[in-house]
PDB file of C-alpha atoms in Angstrom:
ATOM      1  CA  MET A   1     -27.825 -36.390  41.725  1.00 39.00           C
ATOM      2  CA  PHE A   2     -27.086 -39.821  40.293  1.00 36.00           C
ATOM      3  CA  HIS A   3     -23.333 -40.302  40.462  1.00 39.00           C
ATOM      4  CA  ILE A   4     -21.091 -42.707  38.590  1.00 37.00           C
ATOM      5  CA  VAL A   5     -17.346 -43.214  38.928  1.00 35.00           C
ATOM      6  CA  TRP A   6     -16.305 -41.341  35.793  1.00 37.00           C
ATOM      7  CA  ALA A   7     -16.767 -37.771  36.638  1.00 37.00           C
ATOM      8  CA  VAL A   8     -17.038 -34.150  35.611  1.00 39.00           C
ATOM      9  CA  VAL A   9     -19.990 -32.147  36.951  1.00 37.00           C
ATOM     10  CA  LEU A  10     -21.170 -28.940  35.312  1.00 38.00           C
ATOM     11  CA  THR A  11     -24.087 -26.745  36.306  1.00 36.00           C
ATOM     12  CA  LEU A  12     -24.895 -23.796  34.092  1.00 35.00           C
ATOM     13  CA  ALA A  13     -26.978 -20.714  34.759  1.00 29.00           C
ATOM     14  CA  PHE A  14     -26.840 -17.279  33.313  1.00 31.00           C
ATOM     15  CA  SER A  15     -26.878 -13.545  34.019  1.00 33.00           C
ATOM     16  CA  ALA A  16     -27.940 -10.578  31.905  1.00 34.00           C
ATOM     17  CA  PRO A  17     -26.587  -8.626  28.912  1.00 35.00           C
ATOM     18  CA  SER A  18     -24.903  -5.245  29.314  1.00 39.00           C
ATOM     19  CA  HIS A  19     -26.445  -1.774  29.007  1.00 40.00           C
ATOM     20  CA  ALA A  20     -29.899  -2.710  30.350  1.00 39.00           C
ATOM     21  CA  HIS A  21     -31.810  -3.814  33.417  1.00 39.00           C
ATOM     22  CA  PRO A  22     -32.587  -7.414  32.404  1.00 44.00           C
ATOM     23  CA  PRO A  23     -35.457  -9.536  33.654  1.00 45.00           C
ATOM     24  CA  ALA A  24     -34.608 -12.320  36.053  1.00 44.00           C
ATOM     25  CA  ALA A  25     -33.519 -15.401  34.135  1.00 51.00           C
ATOM     26  CA  GLU A  26     -34.554 -18.965  34.792  1.00 54.00           C
ATOM     27  CA  PRO A  27     -31.464 -20.992  35.688  1.00 66.00           C
ATOM     28  CA  PHE A  28     -30.113 -23.241  32.972  1.00 68.00           C
ATOM     29  CA  VAL A  29     -28.694 -26.410  34.512  1.00 72.00           C
ATOM     30  CA  LEU A  30     -26.329 -28.860  32.868  1.00 78.00           C
ATOM     31  CA  GLU A  31     -24.399 -31.601  34.636  1.00 82.00           C
ATOM     32  CA  VAL A  32     -21.739 -33.697  32.955  1.00 82.00           C
ATOM     33  CA  GLU A  33     -19.612 -36.562  34.272  1.00 86.00           C
ATOM     34  CA  ALA A  34     -16.583 -38.076  32.525  1.00 86.00           C
ATOM     35  CA  LEU A  35     -13.202 -39.716  33.146  1.00 96.00           C
ATOM     36  CA  ILE A  36     -10.268 -37.318  32.573  1.00 97.00           C
ATOM     37  CA  ASP A  37      -6.686 -38.485  31.996  1.00 97.00           C
ATOM     38  CA  GLY A  38      -4.779 -35.684  30.249  1.00 97.00           C
ATOM     39  CA  ARG A  39      -5.702 -32.240  28.958  1.00 98.00           C
ATOM     40  CA  GLU A  40      -9.212 -31.867  27.593  1.00 98.00           C
ATOM     41  CA  GLN A  41     -11.511 -29.057  26.565  1.00 98.00           C
ATOM     42  CA  LEU A  42     -15.272 -29.339  26.836  1.00 96.00           C
ATOM     43  CA  ILE A  43     -16.945 -27.179  24.193  1.00 97.00           C
ATOM     44  CA  ILE A  44     -20.569 -26.160  24.746  1.00 93.00           C
ATOM     45  CA  ARG A  45     -22.619 -24.223  22.215  1.00 96.00           C
ATOM     46  CA  GLY A  46     -26.368 -24.155  21.784  1.00 91.00           C
ATOM     47  CA  ASN A  47     -27.628 -27.709  22.199  1.00 91.00           C
ATOM     48  CA  GLN A  48     -24.200 -29.219  21.481  1.00 95.00           C
ATOM     49  CA  LEU A  49     -21.405 -30.768  23.535  1.00 95.00           C
ATOM     50  CA  GLN A  50     -18.034 -31.807  22.133  1.00 98.00           C
ATOM     51  CA  TRP A  51     -14.686 -32.872  23.563  1.00 96.00           C
ATOM     52  CA  HIS A  52     -11.377 -31.562  22.217  1.00 99.00           C
ATOM     53  CA  HIS A  53      -8.603 -33.924  23.325  1.00 98.00           C
ATOM     54  CA  PHE A  54      -4.941 -32.920  23.563  1.00 98.00           C
ATOM     55  CA  ASP A  55      -2.743 -35.187  25.721  1.00 97.00           C
ATOM     56  CA  PHE A  56      -2.576 -38.755  27.079  1.00 98.00           C
ATOM     57  CA  ALA A  57      -5.734 -40.899  26.843  1.00 98.00           C
ATOM     58  CA  ALA A  58      -8.923 -39.292  25.597  1.00 98.00           C
ATOM     59  CA  VAL A  59     -11.998 -38.849  27.789  1.00 96.00           C
ATOM     60  CA  GLY A  60     -13.192 -42.276  28.947  1.00 96.00           C
ATOM     61  CA  ARG A  61     -10.624 -44.169  26.845  1.00 97.00           C
ATOM     62  CA  PHE A  62      -7.920 -44.885  29.466  1.00 97.00           C
ATOM     63  CA  PHE A  63      -6.457 -48.416  29.273  1.00 95.00           C
ATOM     64  CA  GLY A  64      -8.663 -49.286  26.324  1.00 95.00           C
ATOM     65  CA  GLY A  65     -11.924 -48.602  28.150  1.00 96.00           C
ATOM     66  CA  ASN A  66     -14.977 -46.760  26.900  1.00 97.00           C
ATOM     67  CA  ALA A  67     -16.455 -44.967  29.908  1.00 93.00           C
ATOM     68  CA  PRO A  68     -19.406 -42.777  28.927  1.00 94.00           C
ATOM     69  CA  THR A  69     -19.823 -39.090  29.560  1.00 89.00           C
ATOM     70  CA  LEU A  70     -22.948 -38.690  31.678  1.00 86.00           C
ATOM     71  CA  VAL A  71     -25.037 -35.650  30.743  1.00 85.00           C
ATOM     72  CA  VAL A  72     -27.823 -34.515  33.076  1.00 81.00           C
ATOM     73  CA  MET A  73     -30.042 -31.708  31.791  1.00 79.00           C
ATOM     74  CA  GLY A  74     -31.901 -29.667  34.376  1.00 69.00           C
ATOM     75  CA  ASP A  75     -33.221 -30.950  37.678  1.00 59.00           C
ATOM     76  CA  ASP A  76     -35.867 -33.292  36.262  1.00 62.00           C
ATOM     77  CA  LEU A  77     -34.995 -33.680  32.592  1.00 58.00           C
ATOM     78  CA  GLY A  78     -33.258 -37.031  32.878  1.00 74.00           C
ATOM     79  CA  GLN A  79     -29.800 -38.035  31.806  1.00 87.00           C
ATOM     80  CA  VAL A  80     -27.932 -39.304  28.783  1.00 92.00           C
ATOM     81  CA  GLU A  81     -24.974 -41.662  28.798  1.00 93.00           C
ATOM     82  CA  TRP A  82     -22.952 -40.326  25.899  1.00 92.00           C
ATOM     83  CA  PHE A  83     -20.300 -42.533  24.321  1.00 98.00           C
ATOM     84  CA  PRO A  84     -18.375 -40.032  22.178  1.00 97.00           C
ATOM     85  CA  THR A  85     -16.718 -41.510  19.123  1.00 97.00           C
ATOM     86  CA  TRP A  86     -13.229 -40.565  17.980  1.00 98.00           C
ATOM     87  CA  SER A  87     -11.113 -41.064  14.874  1.00 98.00           C
ATOM     88  CA  GLU A  88     -10.088 -44.527  16.135  1.00 98.00           C
ATOM     89  CA  PRO A  89     -12.419 -47.123  17.686  1.00 98.00           C
ATOM     90  CA  VAL A  90     -12.111 -48.820  21.078  1.00 98.00           C
ATOM     91  CA  PRO A  91      -9.675 -50.019  22.443  1.00 98.00           C
ATOM     92  CA  ASP A  92      -7.480 -47.229  20.996  1.00 98.00           C
ATOM     93  CA  GLU A  93      -6.735 -44.678  23.731  1.00 98.00           C
ATOM     94  CA  ILE A  94      -6.493 -41.746  21.264  1.00 98.00           C
ATOM     95  CA  ARG A  95      -3.082 -40.571  22.462  1.00 98.00           C
ATOM     96  CA  PHE A  96      -2.972 -37.722  19.951  1.00 98.00           C
ATOM     97  CA  GLU A  97      -4.925 -34.497  19.454  1.00 98.00           C
ATOM     98  CA  ASP A  98      -8.445 -35.238  18.295  1.00 99.00           C
ATOM     99  CA  THR A  99     -12.038 -34.038  18.527  1.00 98.00           C
ATOM    100  CA  SER A 100     -14.970 -36.209  19.496  1.00 98.00           C
ATOM    101  CA  SER A 101     -18.349 -36.615  17.916  1.00 98.00           C
ATOM    102  CA  VAL A 102     -20.941 -33.995  18.857  1.00 98.00           C
ATOM    103  CA  LEU A 103     -23.823 -34.609  21.236  1.00 96.00           C
ATOM    104  CA  GLU A 104     -26.812 -32.547  20.086  1.00 96.00           C
ATOM    105  CA  GLN A 105     -29.285 -33.192  22.888  1.00 92.00           C
ATOM    106  CA  LEU A 106     -28.906 -30.291  25.309  1.00 85.00           C
ATOM    107  CA  ASN A 107     -32.398 -29.199  26.322  1.00 84.00           C
ATOM    108  CA  PRO A 108     -32.650 -26.382  27.158  1.00 78.00           C
ATOM    109  CA  PRO A 109     -29.660 -25.221  25.097  1.00 82.00           C
ATOM    110  CA  LEU A 110     -26.925 -22.884  26.290  1.00 82.00           C
ATOM    111  CA  PRO A 111     -28.516 -19.404  26.199  1.00 78.00           C
ATOM    112  CA  MET A 112     -27.309 -16.965  23.563  1.00 82.00           C
ATOM    113  CA  ASP A 113     -27.299 -13.931  25.843  1.00 78.00           C
ATOM    114  CA  GLY A 114     -23.604 -13.560  26.685  1.00 78.00           C
ATOM    115  CA  ARG A 115     -24.151 -13.942  30.411  1.00 76.00           C
ATOM    116  CA  PRO A 116     -20.904 -14.623  32.334  1.00 77.00           C
ATOM    117  CA  LEU A 117     -20.379 -17.975  34.019  1.00 76.00           C
ATOM    118  CA  ARG A 118     -18.562 -18.787  37.238  1.00 73.00           C
ATOM    119  CA  LEU A 119     -16.746 -22.089  37.760  1.00 74.00           C
ATOM    120  CA  GLN A 120     -16.629 -23.929  41.080  1.00 68.00           C
ATOM    121  CA  LYS A 121     -14.391 -26.977  41.204  1.00 69.00           C
ATOM    122  CA  LEU A 122     -15.998 -29.710  43.285  1.00 71.00           C
ATOM    123  CA  PHE A 123     -13.374 -32.436  43.056  1.00 77.00           C
ATOM    124  CA  GLY A 124     -10.386 -33.518  40.968  1.00 75.00           C
ATOM    125  CA  ARG A 125      -6.670 -33.017  41.380  1.00 87.00           C
ATOM    126  CA  GLY A 126      -5.710 -30.904  38.343  1.00 84.00           C
ATOM    127  CA  ASP A 127      -6.567 -27.424  37.163  1.00 86.00           C
ATOM    128  CA  VAL A 128     -10.024 -26.710  35.781  1.00 83.00           C
ATOM    129  CA  ARG A 129     -10.848 -23.309  34.347  1.00 91.00           C
ATOM    130  CA  ILE A 130     -13.015 -21.458  31.895  1.00 87.00           C
ATOM    131  CA  ILE A 131     -10.851 -20.410  28.969  1.00 93.00           C
ATOM    132  CA  GLN A 132     -13.662 -18.872  26.926  1.00 94.00           C
ATOM    133  CA  GLN A 133     -16.887 -17.260  28.070  1.00 90.00           C
ATOM    134  CA  PRO A 134     -19.825 -17.289  25.626  1.00 92.00           C
ATOM    135  CA  THR A 135     -20.101 -14.014  23.710  1.00 90.00           C
ATOM    136  CA  GLU A 136     -21.533 -12.832  20.423  1.00 91.00           C
ATOM    137  CA  ALA A 137     -18.006 -12.753  18.964  1.00 94.00           C
ATOM    138  CA  ASN A 138     -17.508 -16.517  19.500  1.00 96.00           C
ATOM    139  CA  ALA A 139     -21.072 -17.544  18.598  1.00 96.00           C
ATOM    140  CA  TYR A 140     -21.875 -17.995  22.305  1.00 94.00           C
ATOM    141  CA  THR A 141     -19.453 -20.871  22.770  1.00 97.00           C
ATOM    142  CA  LEU A 142     -18.294 -21.853  26.250  1.00 94.00           C
ATOM    143  CA  ILE A 143     -14.992 -23.715  26.653  1.00 97.00           C
ATOM    144  CA  VAL A 144     -13.856 -25.358  29.892  1.00 91.00           C
ATOM    145  CA  GLU A 145     -10.346 -26.820  30.107  1.00 95.00           C
ATOM    146  CA  PHE A 146      -9.246 -29.697  32.349  1.00 90.00           C
ATOM    147  CA  ASP A 147      -5.532 -30.322  32.921  1.00 95.00           C
ATOM    148  CA  ASP A 148      -4.636 -33.670  34.488  1.00 95.00           C
ATOM    149  CA  ASN A 149      -1.288 -33.789  32.664  1.00 95.00           C
ATOM    150  CA  PRO A 150       0.968 -33.446  35.742  1.00 93.00           C
ATOM    151  CA  TYR A 151      -0.430 -36.610  37.331  1.00 93.00           C
ATOM    152  CA  PRO A 152      -0.242 -40.332  36.474  1.00 95.00           C
ATOM    153  CA  GLY A 153      -3.379 -42.114  35.348  1.00 95.00           C
ATOM    154  CA  PRO A 154      -6.916 -40.708  35.177  1.00 96.00           C
ATOM    155  CA  ARG A 155      -8.970 -39.092  37.906  1.00 86.00           C
ATOM    156  CA  TYR A 156     -12.552 -38.059  38.436  1.00 83.00           C
ATOM    157  CA  TYR A 157     -13.380 -34.369  38.285  1.00 81.00           C
ATOM    158  CA  GLY A 158     -16.360 -32.452  39.516  1.00 76.00           C
ATOM    159  CA  LEU A 159     -17.208 -28.846  38.822  1.00 73.00           C
ATOM    160  CA  ARG A 160     -20.161 -26.545  38.682  1.00 72.00           C
ATOM    161  CA  LEU A 161     -20.723 -23.592  36.379  1.00 72.00           C
ATOM    162  CA  THR A 162     -23.272 -21.021  37.501  1.00 71.00           C
ATOM    163  CA  ASN A 163     -24.258 -17.534  36.512  1.00 69.00           C
ATOM    164  CA  ALA A 164     -21.831 -15.187  38.204  1.00 68.00           C
ATOM    165  CA  PRO A 165     -23.776 -12.827  40.525  1.00 74.00           C
ATOM    166  CA  ASP A 166     -24.440  -9.539  38.738  1.00 79.00           C
ATOM    167  CA  ARG A 167     -26.494  -7.262  41.000  1.00 81.00           C
ATOM    168  CA  ASP A 168     -26.810  -4.357  38.604  1.00 85.00           C
ATOM    169  CA  GLY A 169     -27.330  -6.428  35.469  1.00 79.00           C
ATOM    170  CA  ASP A 170     -24.557  -4.762  33.472  1.00 81.00           C
ATOM    171  CA  GLY A 171     -23.106  -8.059  32.247  1.00 74.00           C
ATOM    172  CA  VAL A 172     -20.011  -7.805  34.475  1.00 78.00           C
ATOM    173  CA  ALA A 173     -19.874 -10.285  37.351  1.00 77.00           C
ATOM    174  CA  ASP A 174     -19.832  -8.735  40.826  1.00 82.00           C
ATOM    175  CA  GLU A 175     -16.432 -10.255  41.568  1.00 79.00           C
ATOM    176  CA  ARG A 176     -14.971  -8.220  38.656  1.00 81.00           C
ATOM    177  CA  ASP A 177     -17.303  -5.216  38.894  1.00 88.00           C
ATOM    178  CA  HIS A 178     -15.727  -2.050  40.301  1.00 93.00           C
ATOM    179  CA  CYS A 179     -19.160  -0.395  40.241  1.00 94.00           C
ATOM    180  CA  PRO A 180     -21.704  -3.056  41.302  1.00 91.00           C
ATOM    181  CA  ASN A 181     -24.598  -0.557  41.359  1.00 93.00           C
ATOM    182  CA  SER A 182     -24.115   1.054  37.966  1.00 93.00           C
ATOM    183  CA  ASP A 183     -26.071   3.891  36.394  1.00 93.00           C
ATOM    184  CA  LEU A 184     -27.452   2.077  33.352  1.00 91.00           C
ATOM    185  CA  ARG A 185     -29.340   4.908  31.692  1.00 91.00           C
ATOM    186  CA  PRO A 186     -28.927   4.420  27.934  1.00 89.00           C
ATOM    187  CA  GLY A 187     -27.320   7.812  27.285  1.00 90.00           C
ATOM    188  CA  VAL A 188     -24.450   9.706  28.900  1.00 92.00           C
ATOM    189  CA  ALA A 189     -25.684  12.179  31.506  1.00 90.00           C
ATOM    190  CA  ILE A 190     -24.154  14.910  33.660  1.00 86.00           C
ATOM    191  CA  GLY A 191     -26.126  14.524  36.855  1.00 80.00           C
ATOM    192  CA  GLU A 192     -29.791  14.545  35.843  1.00 81.00           C
ATOM    193  CA  ARG A 193     -29.027  16.323  32.573  1.00 82.00           C
ATOM    194  CA  VAL A 194     -28.775  13.952  29.622  1.00 84.00           C
ATOM    195  CA  CYS A 195     -26.184  15.076  27.103  1.00 83.00           C
ATOM    196  CA  PRO A 196     -27.769  16.271  23.850  1.00 73.00           C
ATOM    197  CA  SER A 197     -25.479  14.080  21.762  1.00 67.00           C
ATOM    198  CA  ASN A 198     -26.255  10.443  21.021  1.00 75.00           C
ATOM    199  CA  LEU A 199     -23.295   9.219  23.063  1.00 85.00           C
ATOM    200  CA  PRO A 200     -24.302   5.835  24.552  1.00 88.00           C
ATOM    201  CA  ASN A 201     -23.594   4.987  28.172  1.00 90.00           C
ATOM    202  CA  ARG A 202     -21.276   2.033  27.582  1.00 90.00           C
ATOM    203  CA  VAL A 203     -20.039  -0.566  30.071  1.00 89.00           C
ATOM    204  CA  PRO A 204     -16.244  -1.139  29.984  1.00 89.00           C
ATOM    205  CA  ALA A 205     -14.734  -4.393  31.229  1.00 83.00           C
ATOM    206  CA  ASP A 206     -14.322  -3.091  34.800  1.00 90.00           C
ATOM    207  CA  GLY A 207     -18.104  -2.686  35.155  1.00 89.00           C
ATOM    208  CA  CYS A 208     -18.090   1.094  35.641  1.00 94.00           C
ATOM    209  CA  THR A 209     -20.333   2.749  33.060  1.00 94.00           C
ATOM    210  CA  PHE A 210     -19.483   6.104  31.537  1.00 95.00           C
ATOM    211  CA  ASN A 211     -22.098   7.638  33.836  1.00 94.00           C
ATOM    212  CA  ASP A 212     -20.513   5.977  36.877  1.00 95.00           C
ATOM    213  CA  ARG A 213     -17.151   7.586  36.103  1.00 95.00           C
ATOM    214  CA  ILE A 214     -18.718  10.970  35.378  1.00 94.00           C
ATOM    215  CA  ALA A 215     -20.567  10.831  38.711  1.00 94.00           C
ATOM    216  CA  LEU A 216     -17.291  10.105  40.503  1.00 93.00           C
ATOM    217  CA  CYS A 217     -15.682  13.065  38.723  1.00 93.00           C
ATOM    218  CA  ALA A 218     -18.505  15.277  40.024  1.00 90.00           C
ATOM    219  CA  LYS A 219     -17.830  14.274  43.639  1.00 89.00           C
ATOM    220  CA  ARG A 220     -14.157  15.203  43.725  1.00 73.00           C
ATOM    221  CA  PRO A 221     -13.433  18.561  42.089  1.00 70.00           C
ATOM    222  CA  ARG A 222     -13.152  21.910  43.877  1.00 72.00           C
ATOM    223  CA  ASN A 223     -14.408  23.752  40.800  1.00 81.00           C
ATOM    224  CA  SER A 224     -15.989  23.167  37.399  1.00 82.00           C
ATOM    225  CA  GLY A 225     -12.613  23.251  35.668  1.00 89.00           C
ATOM    226  CA  GLU A 226     -11.408  20.220  37.609  1.00 92.00           C
ATOM    227  CA  PHE A 227     -14.627  18.396  36.771  1.00 92.00           C
ATOM    228  CA  VAL A 228     -14.175  19.047  33.043  1.00 92.00           C
ATOM    229  CA  MET A 229     -10.544  17.887  33.243  1.00 93.00           C
ATOM    230  CA  CYS A 230     -11.590  14.694  35.020  1.00 94.00           C
ATOM    231  CA  VAL A 231     -14.207  13.917  32.363  1.00 94.00           C
ATOM    232  CA  ASP A 232     -11.675  14.697  29.632  1.00 94.00           C
ATOM    233  CA  ASP A 233      -9.173  12.279  31.194  1.00 95.00           C
ATOM    234  CA  TRP A 234     -11.771   9.504  31.067  1.00 95.00           C
ATOM    235  CA  GLY A 235     -12.608  10.497  27.509  1.00 94.00           C
ATOM    236  CA  LYS A 236      -8.965  10.001  26.562  1.00 95.00           C
ATOM    237  CA  LYS A 237      -8.934   6.536  28.158  1.00 94.00           C
ATOM    238  CA  TRP A 238     -12.186   5.511  26.459  1.00 94.00           C
ATOM    239  CA  LYS A 239     -10.939   6.794  23.116  1.00 91.00           C
ATOM    240  CA  TYR A 240      -7.658   4.882  23.540  1.00 91.00           C
ATOM    241  CA  ALA A 241      -9.649   1.735  24.350  1.00 88.00           C
ATOM    242  CA  SER A 242     -11.779   2.291  21.211  1.00 87.00           C
ATOM    243  CA  LEU A 243     -14.913   2.656  23.327  1.00 89.00           C
ATOM    244  CA  ILE A 244     -15.703   6.054  21.800  1.00 89.00           C
ATOM    245  CA  THR A 245     -14.801   7.897  18.623  1.00 90.00           C
ATOM    246  CA  SER A 246     -13.015  11.239  18.390  1.00 91.00           C
ATOM    247  CA  GLN A 247     -16.344  12.921  17.666  1.00 91.00           C
ATOM    248  CA  GLU A 248     -17.975  11.273  20.671  1.00 91.00           C
ATOM    249  CA  ARG A 249     -15.113  12.427  22.867  1.00 92.00           C
ATOM    250  CA  SER A 250     -15.617  15.999  21.640  1.00 92.00           C
ATOM    251  CA  ASP A 251     -19.354  15.723  22.321  1.00 91.00           C
ATOM    252  CA  LEU A 252     -18.610  14.453  25.829  1.00 92.00           C
ATOM    253  CA  ASN A 253     -16.284  17.366  26.585  1.00 91.00           C
ATOM    254  CA  ARG A 254     -18.823  19.915  25.344  1.00 90.00           C
ATOM    255  CA  CYS A 255     -21.516  18.364  27.499  1.00 90.00           C
ATOM    256  CA  ALA A 256     -19.268  18.415  30.579  1.00 89.00           C
ATOM    257  CA  ALA A 257     -18.356  22.074  30.014  1.00 88.00           C
ATOM    258  CA  HIS A 258     -21.960  23.341  29.945  1.00 80.00           C
TER     259      HIS A 258
END
């Protein structure tokens, strides 16, 4: 990859939505390079990029300079040297909170499928982390934060964002998935018997579907009563987490008891 001395590198690819076996996705690749001095957030949504500046000199503006943000889209889609504008022109360093102009040239755009991203820091001395994954609730907006505040002067940062491996396609990355081979049938089932209610087989944040937990309950009990109690315990937890309604919990218990 072409490399210049102001640096942040991002590579984006995506995994699949929950509750289904998704088709394999083509990787979405985005690389960005910029000079970081203080604390910055890079906001990515659709075909847009924007910087949100917090502390010290803004991106590329250290010591009155105007270093561009280099944006590389895909492997062969070329690159753009983006000179974001701020509320004050060069040589002002923008040593106050501000937001940059918006670059609207990402092609292909950030997918709107809620797939989780994984960050790999390639170089740079400060912390770099994802503070917001793209979801439907935030209009599929990704936010990456860079924190160079503890150190004097600017430094070059490199990082890569990729689709977090998700073997079962439940939308929960393998590194966070307690059940990496989930039962993703659309409805709740007791063994091979699908419950007659319309209770959906949801995927909680730990990656274990309702059917995964029910299957584990079936492996442990010495009798049917213990199985029903185990399912009821999970029903209580799911109800408390607002994953099911009171009626759905009752339907689940009836299904487990028959």
